[in-house]
């Protein structure tokens, strides 16, 4: 159910303050981080007890574990972790599984077939896909992976906090918008929808808008990219660029599951096993962004795209799969829980996302699959298939092995049959492309950039890909 749109307040020249947003995890003090980790650990333990899930017992010390990957050492700056000879982060999960970076040991189990019904009958028509198979897959993802988005989400009142017709030295018009979420059922939870919208100043009609998730810059230790930003590139392309603040909707911690929109809907009570996690909550917030953009005369609401990087790449993919109003999606370095196959045991794994630091992204039921990812009823090629027939662009980096670029590419390949069934084009190849050579001839796009954990190198290729659907309006 979409949130109710209530009248906008009148914009004024005064700049109003947006509601407070929970800090990104890396900005918390060590004391606050530790406090929240303890709360999250207790909540995760409670959920595992409900599910009857247990972790490995009597594991050998990591130093003497015969399963520890060859050549791993304790780095001086991380006494609790390991590093392999290539400098990749290695860790043992609580189920006893070590992170793997050897493609020969990925041990991919049989993938669920997106074109076979649960009763074993093949899906040979688009009608069967839309009426029978797609709902089966949506249900599996809702129950076991991301959690169910409630039908009784609160009403939203929109307010324009700031307008600037001469932003960015006259290149753009700016609006800052907040959606006030009715929290009368649980007043201690104060989520909101916060949007910053830039539209090209010289637009002569409604323009496409790309909505980027986040926008608060890289974490400490990550270099600030040089050159044009995504905002610069998109505005120069003649399109609008909006940022969405995910932490204003739901904090990025298991300690926040009784807060934010999840806590508000649950009236402060802990989650049930199939309740939504943060990825679904953020995707719900993104659907509310569409609700607002549909009221903007300067926006072409039929040409909206969603983009995210890392955990927000996961979010972008979930959002596009669940809301067909997203006309295109760009999922950058999204890894486990995003475009990466669960069954491709490489880099970030199911075990990692089921740990204390990330379990809150998912439904509680996801914890059942720690150490046994081949038992999952779905895999991520089917999430990509839920986007079909709309276009999707997936990227990774040559030096960013944690999100598993190969596993993401394989998921794109495996989603191809659904695109073909619906009359669209797949990747066009089953061979991993060379770095910096984009695959954008079909409706599934893929690019492996030279470098690490970043989305910026792939923006030009994404804009070229999106041109096929939105049409370029490049400004010179």
GROMACS .gro file of C-alpha atoms in nm:
model
  476
    1UNK     CA    1   0.000   0.000   0.000
    2UNK     CA    2   0.134   0.338  -0.096
    3UNK     CA    3   0.141   0.615   0.163
    4UNK     CA    4  -0.127   0.881   0.147
    5UNK     CA    5  -0.009   1.207  -0.004
    6UNK     CA    6  -0.133   1.504   0.193
    7UNK     CA    7  -0.111   1.864   0.071
    8UNK     CA    8   0.227   2.030   0.045
    9UNK     CA    9   0.292   2.318   0.275
   10UNK     CA   10   0.365   2.647   0.104
   11UNK     CA   11   0.730   2.696   0.019
   12UNK     CA   12   0.894   2.999   0.174
   13UNK     CA   13   1.222   3.176   0.122
   14UNK     CA   14   1.334   3.076   0.472
   15UNK     CA   15   1.540   2.763   0.503
   16UNK     CA   16   1.384   2.522   0.750
   17UNK     CA   17   1.568   2.247   0.933
   18UNK     CA   18   1.501   1.888   0.837
   19UNK     CA   19   1.429   1.633   1.110
   20UNK     CA   20   1.737   1.477   1.264
   21UNK     CA   21   1.883   1.175   1.086
   22UNK     CA   22   2.058   0.889   1.270
   23UNK     CA   23   2.431   0.891   1.207
   24UNK     CA   24   2.598   0.657   0.963
   25UNK     CA   25   2.754   0.365   1.156
   26UNK     CA   26   3.109   0.483   1.089
   27UNK     CA   27   3.035   0.824   1.244
   28UNK     CA   28   2.934   0.689   1.585
   29UNK     CA   29   3.165   0.716   1.885
   30UNK     CA   30   3.333   0.389   1.989
   31UNK     CA   31   3.121   0.384   2.304
   32UNK     CA   32   2.795   0.432   2.117
   33UNK     CA   33   2.896   0.178   1.854
   34UNK     CA   34   2.969  -0.078   2.127
   35UNK     CA   35   2.638  -0.007   2.301
   36UNK     CA   36   2.443  -0.056   1.980
   37UNK     CA   37   2.635  -0.372   1.892
   38UNK     CA   38   2.534  -0.524   2.226
   39UNK     CA   39   2.168  -0.440   2.166
   40UNK     CA   40   2.187  -0.584   1.815
   41UNK     CA   41   2.355  -0.902   1.938
   42UNK     CA   42   2.080  -0.956   2.194
   43UNK     CA   43   1.809  -0.899   1.933
   44UNK     CA   44   1.976  -1.138   1.689
   45UNK     CA   45   2.006  -1.402   1.963
   46UNK     CA   46   1.636  -1.361   2.044
   47UNK     CA   47   1.544  -1.416   1.679
   48UNK     CA   48   1.768  -1.721   1.648
   49UNK     CA   49   1.604  -1.873   1.956
   50UNK     CA   50   1.260  -1.815   1.803
   51UNK     CA   51   1.375  -1.990   1.486
   52UNK     CA   52   1.564  -2.267   1.662
   53UNK     CA   53   1.881  -2.174   1.473
   54UNK     CA   54   2.215  -2.276   1.617
   55UNK     CA   55   2.570  -2.191   1.516
   56UNK     CA   56   2.879  -2.410   1.509
   57UNK     CA   57   3.004  -2.535   1.845
   58UNK     CA   58   3.351  -2.640   1.959
   59UNK     CA   59   3.528  -2.476   1.667
   60UNK     CA   60   3.907  -2.501   1.681
   61UNK     CA   61   4.106  -2.183   1.743
   62UNK     CA   62   4.129  -1.983   1.423
   63UNK     CA   63   4.510  -2.006   1.425
   64UNK     CA   64   4.495  -2.387   1.410
   65UNK     CA   65   4.176  -2.429   1.207
   66UNK     CA   66   4.262  -2.662   0.915
   67UNK     CA   67   3.993  -2.490   0.708
   68UNK     CA   68   4.161  -2.150   0.731
   69UNK     CA   69   4.264  -2.043   0.378
   70UNK     CA   70   4.629  -2.098   0.298
   71UNK     CA   71   4.853  -1.795   0.331
   72UNK     CA   72   4.627  -1.590   0.557
   73UNK     CA   73   4.790  -1.383   0.830
   74UNK     CA   74   4.682  -1.153   1.111
   75UNK     CA   75   4.732  -0.794   0.991
   76UNK     CA   76   4.886  -0.562   1.254
   77UNK     CA   77   4.593  -0.321   1.232
   78UNK     CA   78   4.326  -0.589   1.275
   79UNK     CA   79   4.400  -0.839   1.553
   80UNK     CA   80   4.055  -0.996   1.516
   81UNK     CA   81   4.068  -1.060   1.142
   82UNK     CA   82   4.283  -1.214   0.874
   83UNK     CA   83   4.426  -1.105   0.540
   84UNK     CA   84   4.527  -1.321   0.246
   85UNK     CA   85   4.834  -1.274   0.027
   86UNK     CA   86   4.643  -1.037  -0.202
   87UNK     CA   87   4.536  -0.816   0.089
   88UNK     CA   88   4.175  -0.935   0.092
   89UNK     CA   89   3.987  -0.935   0.422
   90UNK     CA   90   3.925  -1.290   0.550
   91UNK     CA   91   3.710  -1.395   0.845
   92UNK     CA   92   3.555  -1.712   0.986
   93UNK     CA   93   3.182  -1.700   1.040
   94UNK     CA   94   3.004  -1.829   1.348
   95UNK     CA   95   2.900  -2.129   1.139
   96UNK     CA   96   3.267  -2.217   1.089
   97UNK     CA   97   3.291  -2.109   0.725
   98UNK     CA   98   3.586  -1.902   0.606
   99UNK     CA   99   3.557  -1.631   0.343
  100UNK     CA  100   3.670  -1.775   0.011
  101UNK     CA  101   3.849  -1.590  -0.271
  102UNK     CA  102   3.933  -1.895  -0.483
  103UNK     CA  103   3.701  -1.922  -0.783
  104UNK     CA  104   3.783  -2.292  -0.807
  105UNK     CA  105   3.620  -2.341  -0.465
  106UNK     CA  106   3.299  -2.145  -0.512
  107UNK     CA  107   3.092  -2.465  -0.512
  108UNK     CA  108   2.780  -2.320  -0.674
  109UNK     CA  109   2.482  -2.542  -0.603
  110UNK     CA  110   2.200  -2.581  -0.856
  111UNK     CA  111   2.021  -2.249  -0.902
  112UNK     CA  112   1.644  -2.229  -0.862
  113UNK     CA  113   1.484  -2.207  -1.204
  114UNK     CA  114   1.285  -1.884  -1.238
  115UNK     CA  115   1.084  -2.040  -1.520
  116UNK     CA  116   0.957  -2.346  -1.335
  117UNK     CA  117   0.654  -2.324  -1.108
  118UNK     CA  118   0.666  -2.475  -0.761
  119UNK     CA  119   0.445  -2.756  -0.889
  120UNK     CA  120   0.714  -2.842  -1.144
  121UNK     CA  121   0.537  -2.707  -1.452
  122UNK     CA  122   0.746  -2.496  -1.692
  123UNK     CA  123   0.669  -2.130  -1.748
  124UNK     CA  124   0.641  -2.079  -2.122
  125UNK     CA  125   0.427  -1.766  -2.153
  126UNK     CA  126   0.440  -1.413  -2.019
  127UNK     CA  127   0.092  -1.462  -1.875
  128UNK     CA  128   0.206  -1.755  -1.662
  129UNK     CA  129   0.505  -1.551  -1.546
  130UNK     CA  130   0.296  -1.253  -1.436
  131UNK     CA  131   0.002  -1.443  -1.290
  132UNK     CA  132   0.173  -1.745  -1.132
  133UNK     CA  133   0.553  -1.765  -1.122
  134UNK     CA  134   0.639  -1.405  -1.040
  135UNK     CA  135   0.403  -1.399  -0.736
  136UNK     CA  136   0.567  -1.720  -0.610
  137UNK     CA  137   0.911  -1.559  -0.625
  138UNK     CA  138   0.790  -1.235  -0.465
  139UNK     CA  139   0.642  -1.436  -0.177
  140UNK     CA  140   0.966  -1.629  -0.119
  141UNK     CA  141   1.170  -1.308  -0.110
  142UNK     CA  142   0.921  -1.144   0.125
  143UNK     CA  143   0.897  -1.436   0.366
  144UNK     CA  144   1.255  -1.565   0.371
  145UNK     CA  145   1.488  -1.287   0.253
  146UNK     CA  146   1.382  -0.924   0.297
  147UNK     CA  147   1.065  -0.944   0.505
  148UNK     CA  148   0.711  -0.832   0.435
  149UNK     CA  149   0.641  -0.464   0.379
  150UNK     CA  150   0.331  -0.390   0.590
  151UNK     CA  151   0.008  -0.273   0.434
  152UNK     CA  152  -0.067  -0.040   0.726
  153UNK     CA  153   0.219   0.207   0.688
  154UNK     CA  154   0.142   0.560   0.812
  155UNK     CA  155   0.030   0.865   0.622
  156UNK     CA  156   0.286   1.119   0.503
  157UNK     CA  157   0.259   1.497   0.492
  158UNK     CA  158   0.502   1.662   0.249
  159UNK     CA  159   0.674   1.992   0.314
  160UNK     CA  160   0.917   2.191   0.101
  161UNK     CA  161   1.192   2.312   0.333
  162UNK     CA  162   1.399   2.510   0.086
  163UNK     CA  163   1.396   2.627  -0.275
  164UNK     CA  164   1.683   2.781  -0.469
  165UNK     CA  165   1.634   2.861  -0.839
  166UNK     CA  166   2.004   2.945  -0.881
  167UNK     CA  167   2.177   2.650  -0.717
  168UNK     CA  168   2.520   2.528  -0.828
  169UNK     CA  169   2.612   2.864  -0.982
  170UNK     CA  170   2.291   2.875  -1.177
  171UNK     CA  171   2.314   2.525  -1.321
  172UNK     CA  172   2.019   2.387  -1.128
  173UNK     CA  173   1.707   2.458  -0.932
  174UNK     CA  174   1.712   2.303  -0.586
  175UNK     CA  175   1.438   2.179  -0.358
  176UNK     CA  176   1.478   2.014  -0.021
  177UNK     CA  177   1.169   1.818   0.073
  178UNK     CA  178   1.070   1.629   0.385
  179UNK     CA  179   0.789   1.380   0.422
  180UNK     CA  180   0.662   1.390   0.780
  181UNK     CA  181   0.551   1.037   0.871
  182UNK     CA  182   0.255   1.018   1.110
  183UNK     CA  183   0.399   0.862   1.426
  184UNK     CA  184   0.093   0.893   1.647
  185UNK     CA  185   0.082   0.518   1.705
  186UNK     CA  186   0.437   0.519   1.852
  187UNK     CA  187   0.562   0.875   1.912
  188UNK     CA  188   0.916   0.780   2.018
  189UNK     CA  189   0.984   0.664   1.661
  190UNK     CA  190   1.046   0.964   1.436
  191UNK     CA  191   1.126   0.848   1.082
  192UNK     CA  192   1.092   1.084   0.788
  193UNK     CA  193   1.141   1.090   0.410
  194UNK     CA  194   1.415   1.337   0.317
  195UNK     CA  195   1.484   1.431  -0.044
  196UNK     CA  196   1.719   1.676  -0.208
  197UNK     CA  197   1.616   1.743  -0.568
  198UNK     CA  198   1.826   1.917  -0.834
  199UNK     CA  199   1.670   1.988  -1.174
  200UNK     CA  200   1.860   2.137  -1.471
  201UNK     CA  201   1.801   2.511  -1.476
  202UNK     CA  202   1.755   2.533  -1.852
  203UNK     CA  203   1.506   2.247  -1.885
  204UNK     CA  204   1.215   2.328  -2.117
  205UNK     CA  205   0.982   2.056  -1.994
  206UNK     CA  206   0.951   1.765  -1.753
  207UNK     CA  207   1.278   1.574  -1.721
  208UNK     CA  208   1.378   1.224  -1.609
  209UNK     CA  209   1.513   1.203  -1.255
  210UNK     CA  210   1.770   0.963  -1.114
  211UNK     CA  211   1.735   0.906  -0.739
  212UNK     CA  212   2.062   0.820  -0.562
  213UNK     CA  213   2.047   0.652  -0.223
  214UNK     CA  214   2.271   0.811   0.039
  215UNK     CA  215   2.471   1.108  -0.072
  216UNK     CA  216   2.670   1.160   0.251
  217UNK     CA  217   3.008   1.081   0.096
  218UNK     CA  218   3.250   0.792   0.145
  219UNK     CA  219   3.331   0.649   0.489
  220UNK     CA  220   3.657   0.749   0.658
  221UNK     CA  221   3.955   0.594   0.486
  222UNK     CA  222   3.795   0.591   0.143
  223UNK     CA  223   3.938   0.851  -0.097
  224UNK     CA  224   3.718   1.131  -0.223
  225UNK     CA  225   3.689   1.083  -0.601
  226UNK     CA  226   3.831   1.352  -0.824
  227UNK     CA  227   3.655   1.502  -1.123
  228UNK     CA  228   3.283   1.544  -1.193
  229UNK     CA  229   3.041   1.402  -0.941
  230UNK     CA  230   2.736   1.196  -1.030
  231UNK     CA  231   2.530   1.511  -0.976
  232UNK     CA  232   2.747   1.697  -1.228
  233UNK     CA  233   2.720   1.419  -1.486
  234UNK     CA  234   2.345   1.379  -1.457
  235UNK     CA  235   2.270   1.752  -1.473
  236UNK     CA  236   2.498   1.786  -1.776
  237UNK     CA  237   2.294   1.507  -1.931
  238UNK     CA  238   1.984   1.722  -1.896
  239UNK     CA  239   1.823   1.508  -1.629
  240UNK     CA  240   1.732   1.567  -1.267
  241UNK     CA  241   1.924   1.420  -0.975
  242UNK     CA  242   1.776   1.353  -0.633
  243UNK     CA  243   1.927   1.210  -0.317
  244UNK     CA  244   1.733   1.007  -0.062
  245UNK     CA  245   1.842   0.982   0.303
  246UNK     CA  246   1.791   0.616   0.401
  247UNK     CA  247   1.887   0.657   0.765
  248UNK     CA  248   1.605   0.907   0.813
  249UNK     CA  249   1.369   0.616   0.741
  250UNK     CA  250   1.549   0.338   0.925
  251UNK     CA  251   1.885   0.330   1.102
  252UNK     CA  252   2.155   0.089   0.985
  253UNK     CA  253   2.173  -0.123   1.300
  254UNK     CA  254   1.997  -0.410   1.467
  255UNK     CA  255   1.974  -0.178   1.766
  256UNK     CA  256   1.735   0.039   1.564
  257UNK     CA  257   1.476  -0.224   1.480
  258UNK     CA  258   1.241  -0.092   1.748
  259UNK     CA  259   1.293   0.259   1.609
  260UNK     CA  260   1.249   0.409   1.261
  261UNK     CA  261   0.967   0.301   1.035
  262UNK     CA  262   1.002  -0.064   1.142
  263UNK     CA  263   0.968   0.027   1.509
  264UNK     CA  264   0.686   0.270   1.433
  265UNK     CA  265   0.474   0.013   1.251
  266UNK     CA  266   0.550  -0.249   1.518
  267UNK     CA  267   0.476   0.008   1.793
  268UNK     CA  268   0.816  -0.051   1.949
  269UNK     CA  269   0.786  -0.429   1.969
  270UNK     CA  270   1.059  -0.665   1.842
  271UNK     CA  271   1.027  -0.813   1.495
  272UNK     CA  272   0.859  -1.139   1.400
  273UNK     CA  273   1.058  -1.372   1.170
  274UNK     CA  274   0.897  -1.247   0.849
  275UNK     CA  275   0.887  -0.877   0.941
  276UNK     CA  276   1.073  -0.642   0.713
  277UNK     CA  277   1.439  -0.555   0.753
  278UNK     CA  278   1.625  -0.235   0.671
  279UNK     CA  279   1.663  -0.306   0.297
  280UNK     CA  280   1.287  -0.343   0.258
  281UNK     CA  281   1.228  -0.038   0.479
  282UNK     CA  282   1.464   0.173   0.268
  283UNK     CA  283   1.295   0.048  -0.049
  284UNK     CA  284   0.959   0.147   0.099
  285UNK     CA  285   1.100   0.494   0.159
  286UNK     CA  286   1.212   0.509  -0.203
  287UNK     CA  287   0.859   0.431  -0.316
  288UNK     CA  288   0.748   0.729  -0.115
  289UNK     CA  289   1.003   0.937  -0.306
  290UNK     CA  290   0.821   0.835  -0.623
  291UNK     CA  291   0.493   0.940  -0.462
  292UNK     CA  292   0.635   1.287  -0.416
  293UNK     CA  293   0.801   1.312  -0.757
  294UNK     CA  294   0.471   1.223  -0.922
  295UNK     CA  295   0.338   1.556  -0.788
  296UNK     CA  296   0.623   1.762  -0.937
  297UNK     CA  297   0.525   1.921  -1.273
  298UNK     CA  298   0.892   1.959  -1.371
  299UNK     CA  299   0.955   1.584  -1.332
  300UNK     CA  300   0.868   1.316  -1.587
  301UNK     CA  301   0.746   1.054  -1.342
  302UNK     CA  302   0.739   0.787  -1.613
  303UNK     CA  303   1.118   0.816  -1.643
  304UNK     CA  304   1.251   0.764  -1.292
  305UNK     CA  305   1.562   0.568  -1.205
  306UNK     CA  306   1.705   0.446  -0.875
  307UNK     CA  307   2.078   0.414  -0.802
  308UNK     CA  308   2.273   0.290  -0.506
  309UNK     CA  309   2.621   0.172  -0.415
  310UNK     CA  310   2.728  -0.109  -0.179
  311UNK     CA  311   2.449  -0.170   0.077
  312UNK     CA  312   2.247   0.088  -0.111
  313UNK     CA  313   2.315  -0.101  -0.433
  314UNK     CA  314   2.132  -0.385  -0.262
  315UNK     CA  315   1.856  -0.139  -0.175
  316UNK     CA  316   1.828  -0.009  -0.531
  317UNK     CA  317   1.782  -0.360  -0.665
  318UNK     CA  318   1.520  -0.447  -0.402
  319UNK     CA  319   1.337  -0.121  -0.469
  320UNK     CA  320   1.327  -0.179  -0.845
  321UNK     CA  321   1.210  -0.537  -0.799
  322UNK     CA  322   0.924  -0.439  -0.569
  323UNK     CA  323   0.798  -0.116  -0.730
  324UNK     CA  324   0.739  -0.122  -1.108
  325UNK     CA  325   0.729   0.257  -1.119
  326UNK     CA  326   1.110   0.256  -1.124
  327UNK     CA  327   1.183   0.263  -1.496
  328UNK     CA  328   1.551   0.172  -1.458
  329UNK     CA  329   1.795   0.074  -1.182
  330UNK     CA  330   2.172   0.093  -1.128
  331UNK     CA  331   2.309  -0.139  -0.858
  332UNK     CA  332   2.677  -0.070  -0.790
  333UNK     CA  333   2.903  -0.319  -0.607
  334UNK     CA  334   2.596  -0.458  -0.433
  335UNK     CA  335   2.731  -0.799  -0.332
  336UNK     CA  336   2.550  -1.042  -0.101
  337UNK     CA  337   2.183  -0.956  -0.066
  338UNK     CA  338   2.213  -0.753  -0.387
  339UNK     CA  339   2.307  -0.881  -0.732
  340UNK     CA  340   2.547  -1.155  -0.612
  341UNK     CA  341   2.434  -1.517  -0.616
  342UNK     CA  342   2.394  -1.654  -0.263
  343UNK     CA  343   2.516  -1.989  -0.389
  344UNK     CA  344   2.840  -1.846  -0.532
  345UNK     CA  345   3.060  -1.891  -0.225
  346UNK     CA  346   3.303  -1.606  -0.281
  347UNK     CA  347   3.369  -1.289  -0.082
  348UNK     CA  348   3.071  -1.158   0.112
  349UNK     CA  349   2.850  -1.454   0.200
  350UNK     CA  350   2.514  -1.541   0.351
  351UNK     CA  351   2.696  -1.606   0.679
  352UNK     CA  352   2.833  -1.250   0.682
  353UNK     CA  353   2.495  -1.087   0.621
  354UNK     CA  354   2.345  -1.313   0.890
  355UNK     CA  355   2.595  -1.181   1.146
  356UNK     CA  356   2.527  -0.915   1.406
  357UNK     CA  357   2.649  -0.625   1.194
  358UNK     CA  358   2.419  -0.689   0.897
  359UNK     CA  359   2.137  -0.926   0.993
  360UNK     CA  360   1.903  -0.629   1.037
  361UNK     CA  361   1.907  -0.570   0.661
  362UNK     CA  362   1.705  -0.886   0.615
  363UNK     CA  363   1.402  -1.066   0.753
  364UNK     CA  364   1.464  -1.268   1.066
  365UNK     CA  365   1.397  -1.582   0.862
  366UNK     CA  366   1.717  -1.518   0.668
  367UNK     CA  367   1.912  -1.637   0.972
  368UNK     CA  368   1.791  -1.991   0.901
  369UNK     CA  369   2.027  -2.008   0.605
  370UNK     CA  370   2.352  -1.928   0.781
  371UNK     CA  371   2.591  -2.208   0.684
  372UNK     CA  372   2.336  -2.360   0.445
  373UNK     CA  373   2.282  -2.111   0.164
  374UNK     CA  374   2.207  -2.387  -0.089
  375UNK     CA  375   1.878  -2.441   0.096
  376UNK     CA  376   1.749  -2.094   0.012
  377UNK     CA  377   1.426  -2.118  -0.191
  378UNK     CA  378   1.538  -1.836  -0.422
  379UNK     CA  379   1.859  -1.678  -0.541
  380UNK     CA  380   1.947  -1.331  -0.658
  381UNK     CA  381   1.913  -1.393  -1.031
  382UNK     CA  382   1.544  -1.418  -0.949
  383UNK     CA  383   1.550  -1.078  -0.780
  384UNK     CA  384   1.700  -0.934  -1.099
  385UNK     CA  385   1.430  -1.119  -1.293
  386UNK     CA  386   1.164  -0.939  -1.087
  387UNK     CA  387   1.286  -0.615  -1.245
  388UNK     CA  388   1.212  -0.751  -1.594
  389UNK     CA  389   1.123  -0.629  -1.847
  390UNK     CA  390   1.264  -0.300  -1.716
  391UNK     CA  391   1.638  -0.234  -1.762
  392UNK     CA  392   1.891  -0.303  -1.487
  393UNK     CA  393   2.261  -0.206  -1.475
  394UNK     CA  394   2.494  -0.400  -1.244
  395UNK     CA  395   2.858  -0.313  -1.175
  396UNK     CA  396   3.164  -0.427  -0.984
  397UNK     CA  397   3.535  -0.347  -0.952
  398UNK     CA  398   3.847  -0.547  -1.035
  399UNK     CA  399   3.994  -0.469  -0.693
  400UNK     CA  400   3.665  -0.499  -0.506
  401UNK     CA  401   3.636  -0.874  -0.457
  402UNK     CA  402   3.423  -0.866  -0.142
  403UNK     CA  403   3.097  -0.806  -0.338
  404UNK     CA  404   3.196  -1.089  -0.579
  405UNK     CA  405   3.186  -0.942  -0.932
  406UNK     CA  406   3.181  -1.289  -1.086
  407UNK     CA  407   2.880  -1.392  -0.877
  408UNK     CA  408   2.700  -1.072  -0.976
  409UNK     CA  409   2.775  -1.132  -1.344
  410UNK     CA  410   2.651  -1.490  -1.320
  411UNK     CA  411   2.327  -1.368  -1.162
  412UNK     CA  412   2.276  -1.131  -1.455
  413UNK     CA  413   2.331  -1.418  -1.697
  414UNK     CA  414   2.088  -1.643  -1.509
  415UNK     CA  415   1.817  -1.373  -1.516
  416UNK     CA  416   1.835  -1.363  -1.895
  417UNK     CA  417   1.570  -1.628  -1.969
  418UNK     CA  418   1.302  -1.420  -1.797
  419UNK     CA  419   1.396  -1.111  -1.997
  420UNK     CA  420   1.380  -1.317  -2.318
  421UNK     CA  421   1.042  -1.463  -2.222
  422UNK     CA  422   0.909  -1.108  -2.182
  423UNK     CA  423   1.041  -1.004  -2.521
  424UNK     CA  424   1.350  -0.819  -2.402
  425UNK     CA  425   1.722  -0.879  -2.454
  426UNK     CA  426   1.960  -1.044  -2.209
  427UNK     CA  427   2.332  -0.966  -2.158
  428UNK     CA  428   2.418  -1.116  -2.494
  429UNK     CA  429   2.702  -1.330  -2.356
  430UNK     CA  430   2.788  -1.576  -2.084
  431UNK     CA  431   3.154  -1.470  -2.079
  432UNK     CA  432   3.275  -1.222  -1.816
  433UNK     CA  433   3.378  -0.903  -2.001
  434UNK     CA  434   3.720  -0.748  -1.985
  435UNK     CA  435   3.753  -0.461  -1.736
  436UNK     CA  436   3.610  -0.126  -1.847
  437UNK     CA  437   3.410  -0.279  -2.133
  438UNK     CA  438   3.042  -0.227  -2.065
  439UNK     CA  439   2.776  -0.468  -2.182
  440UNK     CA  440   2.480  -0.244  -2.262
  441UNK     CA  441   2.335  -0.373  -2.588
  442UNK     CA  442   2.055  -0.561  -2.409
  443UNK     CA  443   1.818  -0.476  -2.127
  444UNK     CA  444   2.050  -0.618  -1.860
  445UNK     CA  445   2.368  -0.411  -1.841
  446UNK     CA  446   2.696  -0.502  -1.673
  447UNK     CA  447   3.033  -0.335  -1.628
  448UNK     CA  448   3.349  -0.426  -1.437
  449UNK     CA  449   3.554  -0.113  -1.378
  450UNK     CA  450   3.925  -0.108  -1.305
  451UNK     CA  451   3.957  -0.020  -0.938
  452UNK     CA  452   3.789  -0.069  -0.606
  453UNK     CA  453   3.468  -0.007  -0.416
  454UNK     CA  454   3.317   0.288  -0.600
  455UNK     CA  455   3.034   0.372  -0.838
  456UNK     CA  456   3.171   0.683  -1.007
  457UNK     CA  457   3.369   0.517  -1.293
  458UNK     CA  458   3.052   0.346  -1.415
  459UNK     CA  459   2.821   0.648  -1.423
  460UNK     CA  460   2.906   0.748  -1.784
  461UNK     CA  461   2.830   0.395  -1.906
  462UNK     CA  462   2.508   0.389  -1.706
  463UNK     CA  463   2.396   0.718  -1.860
  464UNK     CA  464   2.470   0.577  -2.205
  465UNK     CA  465   2.267   0.268  -2.114
  466UNK     CA  466   1.980   0.480  -1.981
  467UNK     CA  467   1.979   0.692  -2.298
  468UNK     CA  468   1.817   0.399  -2.476
  469UNK     CA  469   1.513   0.436  -2.254
  470UNK     CA  470   1.510   0.801  -2.145
  471UNK     CA  471   1.676   0.978  -2.437
  472UNK     CA  472   1.970   1.212  -2.387
  473UNK     CA  473   1.908   1.581  -2.334
  474UNK     CA  474   2.274   1.670  -2.292
  475UNK     CA  475   2.343   2.034  -2.215
  476UNK     CA  476   2.659   2.196  -2.348
   0.00000   0.00000   0.00000
